[in-house]
mmCIF file of C-alpha atoms and ligand atoms in Angstrom:
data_model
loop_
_atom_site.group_PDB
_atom_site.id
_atom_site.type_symbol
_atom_site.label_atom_id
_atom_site.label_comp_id
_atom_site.label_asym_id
_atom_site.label_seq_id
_atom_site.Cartn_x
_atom_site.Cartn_y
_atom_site.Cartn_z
ATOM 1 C CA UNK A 261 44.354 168.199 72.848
ATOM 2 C CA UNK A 262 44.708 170.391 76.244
ATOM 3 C CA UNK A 263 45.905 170.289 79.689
ATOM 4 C CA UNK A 264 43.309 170.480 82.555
ATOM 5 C CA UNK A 265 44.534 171.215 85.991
ATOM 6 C CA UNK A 266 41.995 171.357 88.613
ATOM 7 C CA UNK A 267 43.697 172.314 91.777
ATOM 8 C CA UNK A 268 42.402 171.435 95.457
ATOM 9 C CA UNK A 269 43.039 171.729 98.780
ATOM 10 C CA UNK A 270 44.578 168.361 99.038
ATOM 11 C CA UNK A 271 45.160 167.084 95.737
ATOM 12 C CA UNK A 272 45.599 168.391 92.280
ATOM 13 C CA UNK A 273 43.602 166.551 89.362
ATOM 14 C CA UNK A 274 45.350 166.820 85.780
ATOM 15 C CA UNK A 275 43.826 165.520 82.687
ATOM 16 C CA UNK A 276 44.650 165.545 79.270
ATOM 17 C CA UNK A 277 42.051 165.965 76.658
ATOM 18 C CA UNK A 278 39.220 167.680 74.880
ATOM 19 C CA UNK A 279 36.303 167.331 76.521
ATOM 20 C CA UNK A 280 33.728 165.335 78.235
ATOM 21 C CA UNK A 281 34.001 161.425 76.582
ATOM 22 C CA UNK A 282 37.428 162.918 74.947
ATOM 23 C CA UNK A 283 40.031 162.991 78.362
ATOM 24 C CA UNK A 284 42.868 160.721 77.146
ATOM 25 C CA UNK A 285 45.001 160.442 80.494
ATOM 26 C CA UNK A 286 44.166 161.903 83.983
ATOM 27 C CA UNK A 287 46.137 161.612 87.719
ATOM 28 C CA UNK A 288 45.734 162.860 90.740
ATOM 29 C CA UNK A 289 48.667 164.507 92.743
ATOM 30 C CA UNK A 290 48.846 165.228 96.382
ATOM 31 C CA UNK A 291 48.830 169.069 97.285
ATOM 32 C CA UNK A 292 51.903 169.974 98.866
ATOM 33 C CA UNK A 293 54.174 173.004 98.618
ATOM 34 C CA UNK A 294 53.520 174.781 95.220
ATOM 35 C CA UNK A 295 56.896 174.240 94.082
ATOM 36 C CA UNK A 296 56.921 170.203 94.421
ATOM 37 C CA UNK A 297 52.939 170.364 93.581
ATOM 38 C CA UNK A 298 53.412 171.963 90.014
ATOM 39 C CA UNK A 299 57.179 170.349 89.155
ATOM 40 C CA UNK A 300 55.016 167.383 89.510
ATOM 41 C CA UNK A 301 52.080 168.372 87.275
ATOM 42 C CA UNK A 302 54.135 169.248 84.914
ATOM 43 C CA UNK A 303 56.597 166.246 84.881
ATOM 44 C CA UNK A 304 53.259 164.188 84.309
ATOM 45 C CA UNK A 305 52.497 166.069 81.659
ATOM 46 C CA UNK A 306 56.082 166.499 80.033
ATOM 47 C CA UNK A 307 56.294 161.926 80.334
ATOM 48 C CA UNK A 308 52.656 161.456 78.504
ATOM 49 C CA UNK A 309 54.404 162.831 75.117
ATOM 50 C CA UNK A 310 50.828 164.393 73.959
ATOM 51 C CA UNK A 311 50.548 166.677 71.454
ATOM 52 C CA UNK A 312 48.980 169.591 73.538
ATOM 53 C CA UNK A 313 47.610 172.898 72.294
ATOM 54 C CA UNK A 314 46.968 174.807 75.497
ATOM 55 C CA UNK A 315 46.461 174.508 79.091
ATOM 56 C CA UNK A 316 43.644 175.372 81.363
ATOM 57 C CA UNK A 317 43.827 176.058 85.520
ATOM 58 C CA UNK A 318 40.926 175.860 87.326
ATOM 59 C CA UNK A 319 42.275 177.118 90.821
ATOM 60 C CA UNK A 320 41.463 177.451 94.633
ATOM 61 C CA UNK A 321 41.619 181.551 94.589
ATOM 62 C CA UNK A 322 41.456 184.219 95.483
ATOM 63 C CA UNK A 323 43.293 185.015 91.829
ATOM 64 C CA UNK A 324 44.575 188.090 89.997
ATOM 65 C CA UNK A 325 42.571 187.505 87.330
ATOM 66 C CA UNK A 326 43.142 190.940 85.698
ATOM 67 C CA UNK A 327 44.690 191.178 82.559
ATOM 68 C CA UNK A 328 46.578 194.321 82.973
ATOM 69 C CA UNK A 329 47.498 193.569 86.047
ATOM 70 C CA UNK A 330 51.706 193.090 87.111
ATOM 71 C CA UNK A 331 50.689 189.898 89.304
ATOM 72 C CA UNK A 332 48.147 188.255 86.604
ATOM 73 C CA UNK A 333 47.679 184.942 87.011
ATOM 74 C CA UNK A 334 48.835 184.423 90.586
ATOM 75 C CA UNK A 335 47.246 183.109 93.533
ATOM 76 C CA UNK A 336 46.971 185.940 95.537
ATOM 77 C CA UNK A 337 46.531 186.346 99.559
ATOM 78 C CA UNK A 338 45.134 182.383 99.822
ATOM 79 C CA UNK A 339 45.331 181.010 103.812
ATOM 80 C CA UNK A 340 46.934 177.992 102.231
ATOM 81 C CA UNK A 341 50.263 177.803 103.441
ATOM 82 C CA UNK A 342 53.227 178.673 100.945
ATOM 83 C CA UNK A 343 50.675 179.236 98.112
ATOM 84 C CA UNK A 344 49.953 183.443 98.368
ATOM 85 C CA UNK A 345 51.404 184.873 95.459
ATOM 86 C CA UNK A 346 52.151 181.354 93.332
ATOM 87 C CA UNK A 347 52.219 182.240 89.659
ATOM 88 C CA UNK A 348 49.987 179.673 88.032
ATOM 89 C CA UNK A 349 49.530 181.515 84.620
ATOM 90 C CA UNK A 350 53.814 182.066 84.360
ATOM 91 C CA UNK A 351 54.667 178.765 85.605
ATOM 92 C CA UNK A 352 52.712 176.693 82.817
ATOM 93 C CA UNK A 353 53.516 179.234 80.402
ATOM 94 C CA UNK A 354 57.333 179.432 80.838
ATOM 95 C CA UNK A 355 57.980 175.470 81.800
ATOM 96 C CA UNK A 356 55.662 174.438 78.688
ATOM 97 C CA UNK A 357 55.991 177.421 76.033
ATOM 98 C CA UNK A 358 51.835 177.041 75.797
ATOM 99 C CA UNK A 359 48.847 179.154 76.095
ATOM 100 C CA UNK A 360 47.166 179.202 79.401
ATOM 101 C CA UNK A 361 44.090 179.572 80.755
ATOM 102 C CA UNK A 362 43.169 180.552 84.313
ATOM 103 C CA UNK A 363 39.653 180.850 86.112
ATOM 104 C CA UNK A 364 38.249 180.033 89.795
ATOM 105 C CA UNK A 365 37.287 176.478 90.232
ATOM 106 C CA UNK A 366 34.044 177.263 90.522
ATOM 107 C CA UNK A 367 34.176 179.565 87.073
ATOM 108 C CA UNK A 368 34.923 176.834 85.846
ATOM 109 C CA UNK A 369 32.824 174.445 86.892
ATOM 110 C CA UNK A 370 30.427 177.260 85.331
ATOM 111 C CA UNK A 371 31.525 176.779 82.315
ATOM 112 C CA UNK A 372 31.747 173.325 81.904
ATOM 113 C CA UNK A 373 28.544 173.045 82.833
ATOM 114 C CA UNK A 374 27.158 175.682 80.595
ATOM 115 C CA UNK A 375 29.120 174.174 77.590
ATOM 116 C CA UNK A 376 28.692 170.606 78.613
ATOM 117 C CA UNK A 377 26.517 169.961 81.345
ATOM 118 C CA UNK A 378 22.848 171.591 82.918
ATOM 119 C CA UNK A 379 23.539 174.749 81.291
ATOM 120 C CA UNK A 380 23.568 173.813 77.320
ATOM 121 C CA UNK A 381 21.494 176.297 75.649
ATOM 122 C CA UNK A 382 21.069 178.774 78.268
ATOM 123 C CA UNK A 383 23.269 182.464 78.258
ATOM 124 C CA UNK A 384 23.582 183.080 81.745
ATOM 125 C CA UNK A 385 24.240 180.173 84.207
ATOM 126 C CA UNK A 386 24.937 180.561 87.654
ATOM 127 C CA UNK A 387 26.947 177.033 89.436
ATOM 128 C CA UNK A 388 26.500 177.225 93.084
ATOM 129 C CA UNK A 389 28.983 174.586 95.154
ATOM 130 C CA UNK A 390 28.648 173.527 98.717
ATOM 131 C CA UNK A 391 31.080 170.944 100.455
ATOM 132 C CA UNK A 392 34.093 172.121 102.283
ATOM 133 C CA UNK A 393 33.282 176.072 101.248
ATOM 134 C CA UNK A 394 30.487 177.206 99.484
ATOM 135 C CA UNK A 395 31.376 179.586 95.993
ATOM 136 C CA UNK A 396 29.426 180.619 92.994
ATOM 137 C CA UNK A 397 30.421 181.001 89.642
ATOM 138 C CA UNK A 398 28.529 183.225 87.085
ATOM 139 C CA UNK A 399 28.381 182.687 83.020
ATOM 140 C CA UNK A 400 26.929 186.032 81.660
ATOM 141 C CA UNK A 401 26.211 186.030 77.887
ATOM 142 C CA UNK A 402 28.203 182.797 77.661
ATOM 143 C CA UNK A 403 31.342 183.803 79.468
ATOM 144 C CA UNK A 404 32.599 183.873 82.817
ATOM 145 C CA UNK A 405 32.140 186.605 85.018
ATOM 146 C CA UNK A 406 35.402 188.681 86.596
ATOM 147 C CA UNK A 407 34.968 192.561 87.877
ATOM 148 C CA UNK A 408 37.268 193.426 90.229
ATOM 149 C CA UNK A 409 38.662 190.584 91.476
ATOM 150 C CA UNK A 410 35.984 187.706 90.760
ATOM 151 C CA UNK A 411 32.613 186.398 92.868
ATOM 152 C CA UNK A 412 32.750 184.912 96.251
ATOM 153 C CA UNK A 413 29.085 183.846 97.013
ATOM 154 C CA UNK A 414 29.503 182.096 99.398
ATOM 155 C CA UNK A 415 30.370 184.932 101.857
ATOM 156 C CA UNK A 416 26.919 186.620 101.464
ATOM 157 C CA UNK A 417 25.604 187.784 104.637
ATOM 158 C CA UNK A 418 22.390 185.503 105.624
ATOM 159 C CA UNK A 419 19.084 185.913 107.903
ATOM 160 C CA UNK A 420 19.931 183.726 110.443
ATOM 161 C CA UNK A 421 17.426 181.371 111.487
ATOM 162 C CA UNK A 422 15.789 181.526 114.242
ATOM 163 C CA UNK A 423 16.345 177.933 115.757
ATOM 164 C CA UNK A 424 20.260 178.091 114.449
ATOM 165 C CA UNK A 425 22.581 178.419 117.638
ATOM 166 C CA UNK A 426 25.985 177.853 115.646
ATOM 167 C CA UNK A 427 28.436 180.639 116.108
ATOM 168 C CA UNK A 428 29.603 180.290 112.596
ATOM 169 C CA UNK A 429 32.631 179.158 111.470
ATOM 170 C CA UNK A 430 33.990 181.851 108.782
ATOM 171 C CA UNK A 431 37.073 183.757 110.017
ATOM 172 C CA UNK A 432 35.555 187.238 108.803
ATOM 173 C CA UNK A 433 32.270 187.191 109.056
ATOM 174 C CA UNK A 434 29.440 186.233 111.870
ATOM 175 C CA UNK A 435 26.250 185.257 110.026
ATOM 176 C CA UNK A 436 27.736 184.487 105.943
ATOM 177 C CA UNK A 437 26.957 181.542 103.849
ATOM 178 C CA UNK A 438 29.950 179.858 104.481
ATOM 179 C CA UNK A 439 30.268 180.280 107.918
ATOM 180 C CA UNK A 440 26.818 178.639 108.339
ATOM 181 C CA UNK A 441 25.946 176.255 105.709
ATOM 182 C CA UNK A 442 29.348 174.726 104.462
ATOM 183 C CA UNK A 443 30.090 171.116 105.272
ATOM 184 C CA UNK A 444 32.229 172.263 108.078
ATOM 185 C CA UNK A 445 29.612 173.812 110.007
ATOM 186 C CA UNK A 446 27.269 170.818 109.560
ATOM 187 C CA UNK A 447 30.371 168.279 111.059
ATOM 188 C CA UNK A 448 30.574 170.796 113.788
ATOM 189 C CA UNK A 449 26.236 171.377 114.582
ATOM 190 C CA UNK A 450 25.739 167.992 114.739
ATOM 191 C CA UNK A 451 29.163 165.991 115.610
ATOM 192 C CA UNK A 452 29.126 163.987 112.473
ATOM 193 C CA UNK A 453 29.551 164.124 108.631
ATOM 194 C CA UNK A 454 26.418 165.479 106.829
ATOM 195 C CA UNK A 455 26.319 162.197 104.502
ATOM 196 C CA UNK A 456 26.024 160.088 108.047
ATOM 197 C CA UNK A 457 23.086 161.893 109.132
ATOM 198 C CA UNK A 458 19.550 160.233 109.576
ATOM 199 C CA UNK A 459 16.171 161.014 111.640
ATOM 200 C CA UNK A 460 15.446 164.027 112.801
ATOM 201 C CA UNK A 461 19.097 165.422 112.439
ATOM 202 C CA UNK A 462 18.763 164.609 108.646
ATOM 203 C CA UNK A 463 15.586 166.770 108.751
ATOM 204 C CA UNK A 464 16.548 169.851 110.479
ATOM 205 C CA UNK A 465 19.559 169.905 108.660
ATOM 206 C CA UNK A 466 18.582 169.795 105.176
ATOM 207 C CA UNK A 467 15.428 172.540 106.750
ATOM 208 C CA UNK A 468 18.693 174.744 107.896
ATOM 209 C CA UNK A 469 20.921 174.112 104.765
ATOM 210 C CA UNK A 470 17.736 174.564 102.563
ATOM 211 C CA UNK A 471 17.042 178.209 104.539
ATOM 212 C CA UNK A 472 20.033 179.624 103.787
ATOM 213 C CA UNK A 473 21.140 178.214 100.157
ATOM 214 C CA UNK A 474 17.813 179.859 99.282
ATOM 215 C CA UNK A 475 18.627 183.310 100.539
ATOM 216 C CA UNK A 476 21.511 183.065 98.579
ATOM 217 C CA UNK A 477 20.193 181.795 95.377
ATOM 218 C CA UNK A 478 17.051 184.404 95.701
ATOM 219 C CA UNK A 479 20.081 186.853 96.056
ATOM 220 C CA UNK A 480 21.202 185.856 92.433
ATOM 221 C CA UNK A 481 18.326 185.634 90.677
ATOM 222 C CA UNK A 482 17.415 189.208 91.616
ATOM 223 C CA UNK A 483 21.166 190.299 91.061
ATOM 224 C CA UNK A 484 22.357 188.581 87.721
ATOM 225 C CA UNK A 485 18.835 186.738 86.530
ATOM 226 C CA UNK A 486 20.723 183.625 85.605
ATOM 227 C CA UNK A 487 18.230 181.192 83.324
ATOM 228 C CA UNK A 488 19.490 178.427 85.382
ATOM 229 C CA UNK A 489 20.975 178.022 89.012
ATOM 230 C CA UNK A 490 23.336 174.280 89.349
ATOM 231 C CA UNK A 491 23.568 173.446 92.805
ATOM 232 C CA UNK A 492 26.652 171.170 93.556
ATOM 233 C CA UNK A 493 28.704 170.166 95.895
ATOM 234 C CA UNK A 494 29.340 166.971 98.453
ATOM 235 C CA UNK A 495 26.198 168.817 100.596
ATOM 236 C CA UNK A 496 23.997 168.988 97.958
ATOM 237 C CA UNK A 497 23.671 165.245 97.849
ATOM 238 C CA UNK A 498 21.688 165.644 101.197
ATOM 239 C CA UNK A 499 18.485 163.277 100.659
ATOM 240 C CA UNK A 500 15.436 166.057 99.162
ATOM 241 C CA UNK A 501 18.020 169.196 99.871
ATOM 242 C CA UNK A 502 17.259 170.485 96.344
ATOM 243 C CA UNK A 503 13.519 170.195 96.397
ATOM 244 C CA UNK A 504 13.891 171.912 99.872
ATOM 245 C CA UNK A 505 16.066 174.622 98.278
ATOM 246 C CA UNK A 506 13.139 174.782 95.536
ATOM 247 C CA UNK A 507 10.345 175.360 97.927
ATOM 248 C CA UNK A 508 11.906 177.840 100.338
ATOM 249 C CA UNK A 509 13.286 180.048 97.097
ATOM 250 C CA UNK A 510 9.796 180.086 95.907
ATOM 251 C CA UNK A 511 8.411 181.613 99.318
ATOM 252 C CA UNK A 512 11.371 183.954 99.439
ATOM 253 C CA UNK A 513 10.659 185.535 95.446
ATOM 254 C CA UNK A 514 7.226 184.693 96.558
ATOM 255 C CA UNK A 515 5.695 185.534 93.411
ATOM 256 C CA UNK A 516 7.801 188.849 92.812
ATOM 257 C CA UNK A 517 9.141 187.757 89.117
ATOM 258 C CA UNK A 518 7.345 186.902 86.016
ATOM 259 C CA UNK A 519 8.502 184.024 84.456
ATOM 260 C CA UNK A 520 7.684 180.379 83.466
ATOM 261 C CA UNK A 521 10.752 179.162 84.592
ATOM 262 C CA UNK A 522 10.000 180.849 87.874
ATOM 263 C CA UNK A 523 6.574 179.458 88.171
ATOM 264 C CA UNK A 524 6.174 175.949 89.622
ATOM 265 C CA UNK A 525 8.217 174.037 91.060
ATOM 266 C CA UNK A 526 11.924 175.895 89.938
ATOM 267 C CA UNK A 527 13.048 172.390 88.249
ATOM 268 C CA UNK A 528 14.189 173.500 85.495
ATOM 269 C CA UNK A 529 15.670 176.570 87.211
ATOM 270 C CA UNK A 530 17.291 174.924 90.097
ATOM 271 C CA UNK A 531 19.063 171.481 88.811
ATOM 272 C CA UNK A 532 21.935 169.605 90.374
ATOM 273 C CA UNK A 533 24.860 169.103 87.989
ATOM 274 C CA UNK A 534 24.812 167.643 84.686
ATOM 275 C CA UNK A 535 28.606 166.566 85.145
ATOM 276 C CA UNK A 536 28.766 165.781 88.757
ATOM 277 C CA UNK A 537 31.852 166.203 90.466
ATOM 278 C CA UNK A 538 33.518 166.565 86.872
ATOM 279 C CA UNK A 539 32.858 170.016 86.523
ATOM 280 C CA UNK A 540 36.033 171.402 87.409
ATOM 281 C CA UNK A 541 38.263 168.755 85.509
ATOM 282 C CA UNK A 542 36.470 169.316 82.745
ATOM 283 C CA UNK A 543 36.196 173.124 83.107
ATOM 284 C CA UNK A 544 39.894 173.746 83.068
ATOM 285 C CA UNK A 545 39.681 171.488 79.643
ATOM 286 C CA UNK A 546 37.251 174.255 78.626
ATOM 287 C CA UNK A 547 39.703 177.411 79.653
ATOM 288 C CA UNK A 548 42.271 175.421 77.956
ATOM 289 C CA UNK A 549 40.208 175.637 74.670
ATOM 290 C CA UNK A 550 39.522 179.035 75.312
ATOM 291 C CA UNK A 551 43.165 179.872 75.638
ATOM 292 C CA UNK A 552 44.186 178.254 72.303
ATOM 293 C CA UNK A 553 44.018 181.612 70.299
ATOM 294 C CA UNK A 554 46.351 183.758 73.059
ATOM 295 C CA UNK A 555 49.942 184.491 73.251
ATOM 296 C CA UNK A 556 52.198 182.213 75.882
ATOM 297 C CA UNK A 557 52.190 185.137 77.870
ATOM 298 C CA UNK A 558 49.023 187.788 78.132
HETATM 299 ZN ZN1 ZN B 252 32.350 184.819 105.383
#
């Protein structure tokens, strides 16, 4: 049995268990300072008396995910207040004498999915989420992807388009991802939630959302030729977004790469989530797993 803690803006999901069908206890805790926030996880934890083998964080970054690194496992320079430099990795390690595993959220959502989820039986998987933010998590050769710190899709710089007369709403950049596709924006282009739209706002916006997803999956596929692209997220539930997505990627590779799974109509290349919005929960089950055969402390 393992500890999953997804962690969120606003609340913190915990679960205890092995996998999908196999979670024996879950809660949700408010987000607050990261003090109260993890004394609580791991008071839940501590009272359900299970007999746990390892835990798993699937965490808001940016992270030091660097093994060699002095400040491993920390949160690092997050906007969050309170939360730069929180020691994830050290906390659950020290206050429950366990392995622990530590990836982004959206890593892990990667994972699950590739162990679990749309991604069974494919290598390289890439999960794409857009709601509040948009990220991008990248399984090569069944494991997650790192480098030098880890990926941050979502701030790829975009074409804009031409009708689009939103400023953008990413502090660093004019014309990224984010900035112009990310629930936010949407709330902000139109004056209302993206799942209240209808008409002809419900049109142009899954036309704009569908423009620039695809620039960004396109991106990918050239970059890291994932076998399979999972497009989550509260956004992607927009009525026909991912058939949108589908048709504008096609005109974008139009016709560049030879493949079957590239041919078509990209449905079995572009798929929304085989977990839904368990992907995370369940992917720091699967770093937990993966953590079983480390030391407390890396
Ligand atoms: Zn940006």
């Amino acid at each position: 049995m393992y500890v999953g803690v997804e962690t969120g803006g606003t609340k913190v999901v915990v679960a205890i268990g092995a996998g999908p069908g196999k979670i024996v206890a879950e809660t949700r805790i408010a987000t607050t300072t990261p003090r109260e926030t993890l004394h609580r996880v791991s008071d839940w934890v501590d009272a359900e008396q299970a007999d746990i083998q390892a835990v798993g964080v699937a965490s808001f970054g940016p992270l030091d995910l660097r093994p060699d690194s002095p400040t491993y496992g920390r949160i690092t320079t997050t906007p969050k207040p309170g939360w730069s430099d929180t020691d994830l990795v050290g906390w659950f390690a020290d206050r429950h004498g366990l392995p622990v595993g530590l990836d982004t959220d959206v890593n892990a959502a990667a994972l699950a999915e590739h162990r679990w989820g749309a991604g069974t039986g494919e290598d390289d998987l890439v999960y794409l989420t857009v709601g509040t933010g948009i990220g991008g998590g990248a399984i090569v050769r069944g494991r997650p992807v790192h480098g030098l710190i880890h990926t941050e899709m979502g701030h790829v710089p975009v074409l804009r388009h031409p009708d689009d007369r939103h400023p953008g709403s990413c502090p660093f950049h004019a014309d990224c991802l984010e900035g112009l596709a990310a629930g936010p924006t949407l709330q902000t282009r139109y004056g209302r939630p993206a799942q209240t739209l209808g008409g002809d706002q419900l049109h142009q916006a899954v036309e704009l959302e569908a423009w620039y997803l695809a620039q960004l999956v396109t991106t990918v596929t050239y970059l890291l030729s994932p076998e399979r692209i999972v497009l989550g997220g509260g956004v992607s539930h927009l009525p026909d977004l991912i058939d949108a997505v589908r048709d504008r990627t096609r005109a974008l590779l139009a016709g560049a790469l030879a493949s079957p799974r590239l041919a078509g109509t990209l449905d079995e290349y572009i798929v929304p989530p085989g977990l839904g919005d368990r992907a995370g929960i369940l992917g720091a089950l699967a770093l937990a797993a993966d953590a079983t055969h480390r030391s407390t402390r890396p």
